[in-house]
Amino acid sequence: MLLLLGCSARKRHDTQPLPAILRYDGPLYQDLRAFLRRRGWPPALRIGTFSAEYGLIGALAPIPDYERRLDSERAAQLRSTVLATLARWRDLADRTVLVAGSLYVSSLLPALQAAGYSSVTVVPGAIGEKRAHLGRALQALPSVLQTRHDPVDMGRRTVFFPDWEDFLDPDFDFLTEHFSGPPGARRRVHAATALGEPISDGILVSLAQRLTHKGLLKQLDRSDPRSTAPQQLRQYYQLPDDAILFGDCGAFSYVEEEEPPITVSEAAFLYHIYGFDLGASVDHIPAPYLPLPERQRRLQLTLANAAAFLAEARHYGSFHPVGVVHGLDAADYARSTALLIEMGYRHLGIGGLVFRSDREIAEIVRAVAAVRASMRRRIWIHLFGIFRPKLQHLFEESRVDSFDTASYYRKAWLRSDQNYLGVDGRWYSAIRVPVSSDPRNRRKLLQRGIRPEDAVELEQQALRALVAYAAGEQDVESTLDAVLAYDSLIDRDDLARRDLRSLYRRTLLARPWEQCPCVVCRSLGIHVVIFRGGERNRRRGIHNTRLLYRQVRNGDQCFPADHE
């Protein structure tokens, strides 16, 4: 069902943009939100709003506050854009229900007919009759609310994989380097599920994606069909039923802003409709480089937001609210922890730790753990954005319950000497064979006067040499000669100071990919240690993360040296 509503004169006046369904606060919108709160967002429901300011837009499209009423002149101005939007929405549903005032109906109904909508129901009558009809139409839709997972029930430490659109093509051919199809038509699997076995206990998804053009929650134009309904995260990421969905606000993305761009009501609403198991309160990081008064203001704002967020979360009752803890020092973190527990939080997330040294983090964790130990109730504690291998003994002693980290995943391509984690617990350098057709590499080659065809020939010789070495058909030194002959063409300042031959020789002689039983290493062979393009690099990151996850699951406390 495509439900079309007129906008309402009554609005929420939050200064930040809000989804249209939250911005408008007339009786129909209040009824609609009450239904969604009780029943969740039915998969068959699409909602559009005819806004006097913005035209026909999706209910999830964020809009600023405004004051404008629809009149016949404004309706005529919007006609062409409304027709264009209806053309984009034609296949969203097999029937359309129009619930709006007479001027909205007289504008939308001819446009619906002109756009080819054949099954349109116009709800007649005064506002009371419209509300009753809307209620009956919504009640006929199935409920989708399900019991949300609580990591406390797992009885062990949990690890979350932070998502930032880490998808790969499962059918990529590493010999021909062909994808399964053109961009937009390729098969895609998420890094967290590509292995066929878990590499984490769930995914951490940031609502800050709504401020960007990347991710499931990314910014869309207001008339995009995807803004008419939420896509369920479990389906999008192809997660197993027991995986946990953890949402936060991505405070690092707006640390330079005066105020968080996400409101408390918006955060709670989005956690609810997207099916999150855990949702973090709206925080604002008191970064250490900020003036002291500003840091103190952010601490108070974070606590005030946490109180308001807990009330909103209880209003929905569908996800577990996580209170975000910040502080200027360990004592501040302890005070904030106590205040959040007094508010009623049973799940806490310690934020702002990325800025901190190991010594500072140790002090903070001890202080928070001491407060938690004094409480009668079980309090679950998550550390945002860090893992810190050297502190794992302390975290275990302090009963830290959970982490989110992508450090082992991203080291696959962000470090020159620690890209592949062997089952022996040692880091190995991946062997770089850059893609010569990459625009950046092509520019470098042209600047150095190297013909593209010469570069391609050396590139292919390097790849053939590595494959031959893995098959036992070529010795290590001649393989290195071929790799470095091509490698020397690409001027990379960050690697120029390193002895690449020694790093690469160590990797080749150890042949670590042969010792690992994971699907990535079994299927890719030596390609898993070739630093070349996203398909290889992401798979190497998956391999690294799998080993980290298995160590955590096994209760190990000795981890390879790492820098996050």
Coordinates of C-alpha atoms in Angstrom, one line a residue:
M1 CA 0.0 0.0 0.0
L2 CA 1.2 3.5 -0.9
L3 CA -0.2 5.9 1.7
L4 CA -0.2 9.5 0.6
L5 CA -0.7 12.2 3.3
G6 CA -0.9 16.0 3.1
C7 CA 1.5 17.9 5.3
S8 CA 0.2 19.4 8.5
A9 CA 0.4 23.0 9.8
R10 CA 1.4 21.6 13.2
K11 CA 5.1 20.7 13.2
R12 CA 7.9 19.9 15.5
H13 CA 10.3 22.8 15.6
D14 CA 13.6 21.0 16.2
T15 CA 16.4 23.1 14.6
Q16 CA 17.9 20.1 12.9
P17 CA 16.3 18.5 9.8
L18 CA 13.8 15.7 10.7
P19 CA 12.2 12.9 8.7
A20 CA 8.9 14.3 7.3
I21 CA 7.0 11.7 9.4
L22 CA 8.5 13.2 12.5
R23 CA 8.5 16.8 11.4
Y24 CA 4.7 16.9 10.8
D25 CA 2.7 16.6 14.0
G26 CA -0.9 16.8 13.0
P27 CA -3.5 14.2 14.2
L28 CA -2.9 11.9 11.2
Y29 CA 0.8 11.8 11.8
Q30 CA 0.4 11.2 15.5
D31 CA -1.9 8.3 14.7
L32 CA 0.6 6.9 12.1
R33 CA 3.6 7.2 14.5
A34 CA 1.5 5.5 17.3
F35 CA 0.8 2.6 15.0
L36 CA 4.4 2.3 13.9
R37 CA 5.5 2.4 17.5
R38 CA 3.2 -0.5 18.4
R39 CA 3.5 -2.6 15.3
G40 CA 6.7 -1.7 13.6
W41 CA 6.9 -0.7 9.9
P42 CA 5.0 -3.3 7.8
P43 CA 7.0 -4.4 4.8
A44 CA 4.1 -3.7 2.4
L45 CA 3.7 -0.1 3.5
R46 CA 5.1 2.9 1.6
I47 CA 4.4 6.4 2.8
G48 CA 4.6 9.7 0.9
T49 CA 3.9 13.3 2.0
F50 CA 2.7 16.2 -0.1
S51 CA 4.6 19.1 1.4
A52 CA 3.6 22.7 0.6
E53 CA 7.3 23.5 0.6
Y54 CA 9.0 20.5 -1.0
G55 CA 6.3 18.8 -3.1
L56 CA 5.7 15.1 -2.9
I57 CA 8.5 13.5 -0.8
G58 CA 9.1 10.2 1.1
A59 CA 8.1 10.1 4.7
L60 CA 11.7 9.3 5.7
A61 CA 13.2 12.3 3.8
P62 CA 14.7 14.8 6.3
I63 CA 13.4 18.3 6.0
P64 CA 14.1 21.5 7.9
D65 CA 11.4 23.4 9.8
Y66 CA 9.4 25.8 7.6
E67 CA 6.2 27.8 7.5
R68 CA 4.2 27.6 4.3
R69 CA 0.6 26.7 3.4
L70 CA -0.6 25.1 0.3
D71 CA -2.7 27.2 -2.0
S72 CA -3.8 26.8 -5.6
E73 CA -0.9 28.9 -6.9
R74 CA 1.6 26.8 -5.0
A75 CA -0.1 23.6 -6.1
A76 CA 0.3 24.6 -9.7
Q77 CA 4.0 25.4 -9.2
L78 CA 4.5 21.9 -7.8
R79 CA 2.6 20.0 -10.4
S80 CA 5.5 19.1 -12.7
T81 CA 7.7 17.8 -9.8
V82 CA 4.7 15.9 -8.3
L83 CA 4.2 14.2 -11.7
A84 CA 7.9 13.3 -11.9
T85 CA 7.9 11.8 -8.4
L86 CA 4.7 9.8 -9.1
A87 CA 6.4 8.4 -12.2
R88 CA 9.3 7.2 -10.0
W89 CA 6.9 5.7 -7.4
R90 CA 4.5 3.9 -9.8
D91 CA 5.8 0.4 -9.0
L92 CA 6.0 0.8 -5.2
A93 CA 2.6 -0.7 -4.5
D94 CA -0.5 -2.1 -6.2
R95 CA -2.9 0.3 -4.5
T96 CA -2.8 3.9 -3.2
V97 CA -4.7 5.4 -0.3
L98 CA -4.9 9.2 -0.3
V99 CA -5.7 10.8 3.1
A100 CA -5.5 14.6 2.9
G101 CA -7.5 17.8 2.8
S102 CA -9.5 18.9 -0.3
L103 CA -6.8 21.1 -1.8
Y104 CA -4.3 18.3 -1.5
V105 CA -6.7 15.8 -3.0
S106 CA -7.6 18.1 -5.9
S107 CA -3.9 18.5 -6.7
L108 CA -2.8 14.9 -6.2
L109 CA -5.7 12.9 -7.7
P110 CA -5.4 14.3 -11.3
A111 CA -1.6 13.7 -11.0
L112 CA -2.1 10.1 -9.9
Q113 CA -4.5 9.5 -12.8
A114 CA -2.1 11.1 -15.3
A115 CA 0.8 9.0 -13.9
G116 CA -1.2 5.8 -14.5
Y117 CA -2.2 4.9 -11.0
S118 CA -5.3 2.7 -11.4
S119 CA -6.2 1.7 -7.9
V120 CA -6.6 4.9 -5.8
T121 CA -8.8 5.3 -2.7
V122 CA -9.6 8.8 -1.6
V123 CA -10.6 8.9 2.1
P124 CA -13.6 11.3 2.5
G125 CA -15.0 13.1 5.4
A126 CA -13.8 15.3 8.2
I127 CA -10.6 14.7 10.2
G128 CA -12.3 12.2 12.6
E129 CA -13.5 10.0 9.7
K130 CA -10.1 10.2 8.0
R131 CA -8.4 9.1 11.2
A132 CA -10.8 6.2 11.6
H133 CA -10.3 5.0 8.0
L134 CA -6.5 5.4 8.3
G135 CA -6.6 3.3 11.5
R136 CA -8.5 0.5 9.8
A137 CA -6.2 0.5 6.8
L138 CA -3.1 0.3 9.0
Q139 CA -4.6 -2.4 11.3
A140 CA -5.0 -4.7 8.2
L141 CA -1.3 -4.7 7.7
P142 CA 0.8 -7.4 9.5
S143 CA 2.9 -6.6 12.6
V144 CA 6.7 -7.0 12.2
L145 CA 7.9 -6.4 15.7
Q146 CA 10.2 -9.1 16.9
T147 CA 12.1 -9.8 20.1
R148 CA 15.4 -8.0 20.0
H149 CA 18.7 -9.7 20.9
D150 CA 20.4 -8.7 24.2
P151 CA 24.2 -9.4 24.2
V152 CA 23.9 -10.0 28.0
D153 CA 22.2 -13.3 27.2
M154 CA 25.3 -14.5 25.3
G155 CA 27.2 -14.8 28.5
R156 CA 30.6 -13.9 26.9
R157 CA 32.5 -11.0 25.4
T158 CA 31.1 -9.8 22.1
V159 CA 32.8 -8.2 19.1
F160 CA 31.0 -5.9 16.6
F161 CA 32.1 -5.2 13.1
P162 CA 31.7 -1.5 12.2
D163 CA 30.1 -1.2 8.8
W164 CA 31.0 1.3 6.1
E165 CA 29.6 -0.4 3.0
D166 CA 32.1 -3.2 3.0
F167 CA 30.7 -5.3 0.2
L168 CA 32.5 -7.5 -2.2
D169 CA 31.7 -9.6 -5.3
P170 CA 31.6 -13.3 -4.4
D171 CA 32.1 -14.3 -8.1
F172 CA 35.1 -12.1 -8.8
D173 CA 37.6 -14.0 -10.9
F174 CA 41.1 -13.5 -9.6
L175 CA 42.9 -14.9 -12.6
T176 CA 41.0 -12.8 -15.3
E177 CA 40.2 -10.0 -12.8
H178 CA 36.6 -9.9 -14.1
F179 CA 33.6 -9.0 -11.9
S180 CA 30.3 -10.8 -12.0
G181 CA 28.7 -7.9 -13.9
P182 CA 28.9 -4.2 -14.5
P183 CA 28.6 -1.8 -11.5
G184 CA 25.1 -1.9 -10.1
A185 CA 24.4 -5.4 -11.5
R186 CA 27.0 -7.4 -9.6
R187 CA 26.3 -9.8 -6.9
R188 CA 27.2 -8.4 -3.5
V189 CA 27.8 -9.9 -0.1
H190 CA 28.8 -8.0 3.0
A191 CA 32.2 -8.6 4.6
A192 CA 30.6 -9.7 7.8
T193 CA 28.8 -12.6 6.2
A194 CA 31.0 -13.4 3.1
L195 CA 33.0 -16.1 4.8
G196 CA 30.0 -18.4 5.6
E197 CA 31.1 -18.3 9.2
P198 CA 30.9 -15.4 11.7
I199 CA 33.7 -13.0 12.0
S200 CA 31.8 -11.0 14.6
D201 CA 28.8 -11.2 16.8
G202 CA 27.0 -8.5 14.9
I203 CA 27.4 -5.2 13.0
L204 CA 27.7 -1.7 14.3
V205 CA 25.9 0.7 12.0
S206 CA 26.1 4.5 12.3
L207 CA 23.1 6.8 11.9
A208 CA 25.7 9.3 10.7
Q209 CA 25.4 7.6 7.3
R210 CA 22.4 9.9 6.9
L211 CA 24.8 12.8 6.7
T212 CA 26.8 11.2 3.8
H213 CA 26.2 9.6 0.4
K214 CA 27.4 6.2 1.5
G215 CA 25.6 3.3 3.3
L216 CA 22.1 2.0 3.6
L217 CA 21.0 5.1 5.6
K218 CA 22.7 7.5 3.2
Q219 CA 21.3 10.8 2.1
L220 CA 18.8 10.5 -0.7
D221 CA 16.9 13.1 -2.7
R222 CA 13.6 13.7 -1.0
S223 CA 11.6 12.0 -3.8
D224 CA 13.7 8.9 -4.0
P225 CA 11.5 5.8 -3.8
R226 CA 13.7 4.5 -1.0
S227 CA 12.7 7.4 1.2
T228 CA 9.1 6.0 1.4
A229 CA 10.0 3.0 3.7
P230 CA 12.9 1.6 5.6
Q231 CA 14.8 -1.3 4.2
Q232 CA 15.4 -3.9 6.9
L233 CA 19.0 -4.1 7.9
R234 CA 19.1 -7.9 8.4
Q235 CA 18.1 -8.4 4.8
Y236 CA 20.4 -5.7 3.5
Y237 CA 23.4 -7.3 5.3
Q238 CA 22.2 -10.8 4.9
L239 CA 22.7 -11.4 8.6
P240 CA 21.9 -14.7 10.4
D241 CA 19.1 -14.6 12.9
D242 CA 21.4 -14.6 15.9
A243 CA 23.6 -11.7 14.8
I244 CA 23.1 -8.5 16.8
L245 CA 22.4 -5.1 15.2
F246 CA 24.0 -2.3 17.1
G247 CA 23.4 1.3 16.2
D248 CA 25.2 4.5 17.2
C249 CA 25.2 8.1 16.1
G250 CA 28.7 8.2 14.7
A251 CA 29.8 11.1 16.9
F252 CA 33.2 11.3 15.4
S253 CA 31.6 12.4 12.1
Y254 CA 30.2 15.6 13.6
V255 CA 32.8 16.3 16.3
E256 CA 33.6 19.6 14.7
E257 CA 29.9 20.7 14.7
E258 CA 28.5 22.8 17.5
E259 CA 25.5 20.5 18.0
P260 CA 24.8 16.8 17.0
P261 CA 22.9 16.8 13.7
I262 CA 20.8 13.9 14.9
T263 CA 18.0 14.6 17.3
V264 CA 17.1 12.3 20.2
S265 CA 13.6 11.6 18.8
E266 CA 15.0 10.9 15.3
A267 CA 17.6 8.4 16.7
A268 CA 15.1 6.5 18.7
F269 CA 12.7 6.4 15.8
L270 CA 15.3 5.1 13.3
Y271 CA 16.6 2.4 15.7
H272 CA 13.0 1.2 16.0
I273 CA 11.9 1.1 12.4
Y274 CA 15.2 -0.3 11.1
G275 CA 15.1 -3.2 13.5
F276 CA 18.2 -2.5 15.7
D277 CA 18.8 -4.6 18.8
L278 CA 20.9 -2.0 20.5
G279 CA 20.7 1.8 20.1
A280 CA 23.2 4.3 21.5
S281 CA 22.1 7.6 22.9
V282 CA 23.0 10.9 21.1
D283 CA 26.4 12.0 22.3
H284 CA 28.8 14.8 21.5
I285 CA 32.5 14.0 22.0
P286 CA 34.3 16.4 24.4
A287 CA 37.5 16.1 22.2
P288 CA 40.6 17.0 24.2
Y289 CA 41.7 19.7 21.8
L290 CA 38.5 21.8 22.4
P291 CA 38.4 24.6 25.0
L292 CA 37.5 23.5 28.5
P293 CA 34.1 25.3 28.7
E294 CA 33.1 23.6 25.4
R295 CA 34.2 20.2 26.6
Q296 CA 32.2 20.7 29.8
R297 CA 29.1 21.8 27.8
R298 CA 29.3 18.7 25.6
L299 CA 29.4 16.5 28.7
Q300 CA 26.3 18.0 30.1
L301 CA 24.6 17.9 26.6
T302 CA 25.5 14.2 26.3
L303 CA 23.9 13.4 29.8
A304 CA 20.8 15.5 29.0
N305 CA 20.4 13.7 25.7
A306 CA 20.9 10.3 27.4
A307 CA 18.0 11.1 29.8
A308 CA 15.7 12.2 27.0
F309 CA 16.8 9.2 24.8
L310 CA 16.0 6.7 27.6
A311 CA 12.4 8.1 27.8
E312 CA 12.1 7.8 24.0
A313 CA 13.4 4.3 24.0
R314 CA 11.0 3.2 26.6
H315 CA 8.3 4.8 24.6
Y316 CA 9.1 2.3 21.8
G317 CA 10.1 -0.7 23.9
S318 CA 11.7 -2.5 20.9
F319 CA 15.4 -2.0 21.3
H320 CA 17.8 -2.0 24.2
P321 CA 19.0 1.6 24.9
V322 CA 22.8 2.1 25.4
G323 CA 23.8 5.1 27.4
V324 CA 27.0 6.7 26.0
V325 CA 29.6 7.6 28.6
H326 CA 32.0 10.5 28.2
G327 CA 34.3 12.4 30.5
L328 CA 37.3 14.7 30.7
D329 CA 39.2 12.3 32.9
A330 CA 38.7 9.0 34.7
A331 CA 36.8 10.6 37.5
D332 CA 34.4 12.2 35.1
Y333 CA 33.8 8.9 33.3
A334 CA 33.0 7.3 36.7
R335 CA 30.5 10.1 37.6
S336 CA 28.8 9.8 34.2
T337 CA 28.6 6.1 34.5
A338 CA 26.9 6.4 37.9
L339 CA 24.5 9.0 36.6
L340 CA 23.5 6.8 33.6
I341 CA 22.9 3.8 35.8
E342 CA 20.8 5.9 38.1
M343 CA 18.7 7.0 35.1
G344 CA 18.0 3.4 34.5
Y345 CA 20.5 2.3 31.8
R346 CA 21.5 -1.4 31.9
H347 CA 23.7 -1.1 28.8
L348 CA 26.6 1.4 28.6
G349 CA 29.0 2.4 25.8
I350 CA 32.2 4.1 26.7
G351 CA 33.0 6.8 24.1
G352 CA 35.8 9.1 23.2
L353 CA 38.5 6.5 23.8
V354 CA 40.1 6.7 20.4
F355 CA 41.8 10.0 21.4
R356 CA 43.3 8.3 24.5
S357 CA 46.6 6.6 25.3
D358 CA 46.7 3.1 26.7
R359 CA 47.5 4.5 30.1
E360 CA 44.5 6.8 30.0
I361 CA 42.2 4.1 28.8
A362 CA 43.3 1.8 31.6
E363 CA 42.5 4.5 34.2
I364 CA 39.1 5.1 32.6
V365 CA 38.2 1.4 32.4
R366 CA 39.2 0.8 36.0
A367 CA 37.1 3.8 37.2
V368 CA 34.0 2.7 35.2
A369 CA 34.5 -0.9 36.4
A370 CA 34.6 0.2 40.0
V371 CA 31.3 2.0 39.7
R372 CA 29.7 -1.0 37.9
A373 CA 31.0 -3.4 40.7
S374 CA 29.1 -1.3 43.3
M375 CA 25.8 -1.9 41.6
R376 CA 23.5 -4.7 42.3
R377 CA 22.2 -5.1 38.8
R378 CA 24.1 -6.5 35.9
I379 CA 25.5 -3.7 33.7
W380 CA 26.8 -4.4 30.2
I381 CA 29.8 -2.4 29.1
H382 CA 30.9 -1.8 25.5
L383 CA 34.1 0.1 24.4
F384 CA 33.4 2.2 21.3
G385 CA 36.0 2.1 18.5
I386 CA 39.0 0.4 20.2
F387 CA 40.4 -3.0 20.9
R388 CA 43.9 -2.3 22.2
P389 CA 45.6 -5.7 22.3
K390 CA 48.0 -4.7 25.1
L391 CA 45.1 -3.9 27.4
Q392 CA 43.2 -7.1 26.9
H393 CA 44.3 -8.6 30.3
L394 CA 43.0 -5.5 32.0
F395 CA 39.7 -5.5 30.0
E396 CA 39.2 -9.2 31.0
E397 CA 39.9 -8.4 34.7
S398 CA 37.5 -5.4 34.5
R399 CA 34.8 -7.5 32.9
V400 CA 34.5 -5.4 29.8
D401 CA 31.8 -7.1 27.8
S402 CA 32.1 -5.8 24.2
F403 CA 34.1 -4.0 21.6
D404 CA 33.7 -2.8 18.1
T405 CA 36.8 -2.7 15.9
A406 CA 37.8 -2.7 12.3
S407 CA 41.5 -2.3 12.9
Y408 CA 42.4 -5.9 11.9
Y409 CA 40.2 -5.6 8.8
R410 CA 41.6 -2.3 7.6
K411 CA 45.2 -3.1 8.3
A412 CA 44.8 -5.3 5.3
W413 CA 45.5 -2.2 3.2
L414 CA 46.4 0.6 5.5
R415 CA 49.8 -0.7 6.7
S416 CA 52.8 -1.6 4.6
D417 CA 54.2 -4.2 7.0
Q418 CA 51.2 -5.6 8.8
N419 CA 48.6 -6.6 6.3
Y420 CA 48.1 -10.4 6.7
L421 CA 47.7 -12.1 10.1
G422 CA 49.1 -15.6 10.1
V423 CA 47.7 -18.4 12.2
D424 CA 51.1 -18.3 13.9
G425 CA 50.1 -15.0 15.4
R426 CA 52.6 -13.0 13.3
W427 CA 51.8 -10.1 10.9
Y428 CA 53.0 -10.3 7.3
S429 CA 53.4 -7.7 4.6
A430 CA 51.1 -8.1 1.6
I431 CA 52.9 -8.0 -1.7
R432 CA 51.9 -4.9 -3.7
V433 CA 51.1 -5.3 -7.4
P434 CA 49.2 -2.1 -8.1
V435 CA 46.6 -2.0 -10.8
S436 CA 48.3 -0.1 -13.6
S437 CA 44.9 1.1 -15.1
D438 CA 44.0 2.8 -11.9
P439 CA 43.8 6.6 -12.7
R440 CA 46.2 7.6 -10.0
N441 CA 48.8 5.0 -11.0
R442 CA 48.4 5.8 -14.6
R443 CA 49.1 9.5 -13.9
K444 CA 52.3 8.6 -12.0
L445 CA 53.5 6.4 -14.8
L446 CA 52.8 9.0 -17.4
Q447 CA 54.6 11.7 -15.3
R448 CA 57.6 9.4 -15.3
G449 CA 57.5 8.9 -19.0
I450 CA 56.6 5.2 -18.8
R451 CA 54.5 3.8 -21.6
P452 CA 51.2 2.1 -20.4
E453 CA 51.9 -1.0 -22.4
D454 CA 55.4 -1.4 -20.8
A455 CA 53.8 -1.1 -17.4
V456 CA 51.1 -3.6 -18.2
E457 CA 53.7 -6.1 -19.3
L458 CA 55.7 -5.8 -16.1
E459 CA 52.5 -5.9 -14.1
Q460 CA 51.5 -9.2 -15.7
Q461 CA 55.0 -10.7 -15.3
A462 CA 54.8 -9.9 -11.5
L463 CA 51.4 -11.6 -11.2
R464 CA 52.5 -14.6 -13.2
A465 CA 55.7 -14.9 -11.1
L466 CA 53.7 -14.9 -7.8
V467 CA 51.3 -17.6 -9.1
A468 CA 54.3 -19.7 -10.3
Y469 CA 56.0 -19.3 -6.9
A470 CA 52.9 -20.5 -5.1
A471 CA 52.8 -23.6 -7.4
G472 CA 56.5 -24.3 -6.7
E473 CA 57.5 -23.5 -10.2
Q474 CA 59.7 -20.4 -9.5
D475 CA 62.2 -19.6 -6.8
V476 CA 61.8 -16.7 -4.3
E477 CA 64.5 -14.4 -5.6
S478 CA 63.4 -14.4 -9.2
T479 CA 59.8 -13.9 -8.0
L480 CA 61.0 -10.9 -6.0
D481 CA 62.9 -9.5 -9.0
A482 CA 59.7 -9.6 -11.1
V483 CA 57.6 -8.0 -8.4
L484 CA 60.0 -5.2 -7.6
A485 CA 60.7 -4.5 -11.3
Y486 CA 57.1 -3.5 -11.6
D487 CA 56.8 -2.0 -8.1
S488 CA 59.7 0.4 -8.7
L489 CA 57.6 2.1 -11.4
I490 CA 55.1 3.4 -8.9
D491 CA 56.5 6.1 -6.7
R492 CA 55.1 5.7 -3.2
D493 CA 56.8 7.9 -0.7
D494 CA 55.4 5.9 2.3
L495 CA 57.1 2.7 1.1
A496 CA 60.3 4.2 -0.4
R497 CA 61.9 4.2 3.0
R498 CA 61.2 0.5 3.7
D499 CA 63.1 -2.6 2.5
L500 CA 60.3 -4.1 0.5
R501 CA 62.5 -7.0 -0.7
S502 CA 63.0 -8.2 2.9
L503 CA 59.3 -7.7 3.8
Y504 CA 58.1 -9.6 0.7
R505 CA 60.7 -12.3 1.1
R506 CA 59.6 -13.0 4.7
T507 CA 56.0 -13.4 3.5
L508 CA 56.9 -15.6 0.5
L509 CA 59.2 -17.9 2.5
A510 CA 56.6 -18.3 5.3
R511 CA 53.8 -19.1 2.9
P512 CA 51.3 -18.3 5.6
W513 CA 48.2 -18.7 3.4
E514 CA 48.9 -22.4 3.2
Q515 CA 48.6 -22.8 7.0
C516 CA 45.2 -21.2 7.3
P517 CA 42.0 -23.3 6.9
C518 CA 39.6 -20.4 6.3
V519 CA 37.6 -20.2 3.1
V520 CA 39.4 -17.1 2.0
C521 CA 42.9 -18.7 2.1
R522 CA 41.7 -22.0 0.8
S523 CA 40.0 -20.4 -2.2
L524 CA 42.4 -17.6 -3.0
G525 CA 45.8 -19.2 -2.2
I526 CA 48.6 -16.7 -2.8
H527 CA 46.1 -14.0 -4.0
V528 CA 45.2 -13.4 -0.4
V529 CA 48.6 -11.8 0.2
I530 CA 48.7 -9.8 -3.0
F531 CA 47.9 -6.2 -2.3
R532 CA 45.8 -5.3 -5.3
G533 CA 42.3 -3.9 -5.6
G534 CA 39.4 -4.0 -3.2
E535 CA 38.4 -7.6 -3.9
R536 CA 41.7 -9.1 -2.6
N537 CA 42.2 -6.5 0.1
R538 CA 38.8 -6.9 1.7
R539 CA 39.1 -10.6 1.7
R540 CA 42.4 -10.4 3.4
G541 CA 40.7 -8.1 6.0
I542 CA 38.0 -10.7 6.5
H543 CA 40.7 -13.3 7.1
N544 CA 42.3 -11.1 9.7
T545 CA 39.1 -10.3 11.5
R546 CA 38.1 -14.0 11.6
L547 CA 41.3 -14.8 13.5
L548 CA 40.7 -11.9 15.9
Y549 CA 37.1 -13.1 16.5
R550 CA 38.2 -16.7 17.1
Q551 CA 40.7 -15.5 19.7
V552 CA 38.1 -13.5 21.5
R553 CA 35.6 -16.4 21.4
N554 CA 38.3 -18.8 22.8
G555 CA 39.0 -16.4 25.6
D556 CA 42.6 -15.7 24.5
Q557 CA 44.2 -12.6 26.0
C558 CA 47.5 -12.6 24.0
F559 CA 47.0 -10.8 20.7
P560 CA 49.5 -9.7 18.0
A561 CA 51.1 -6.3 18.5
D562 CA 48.8 -3.7 16.9
H563 CA 48.3 0.0 16.5
E564 CA 44.8 1.2 16.1

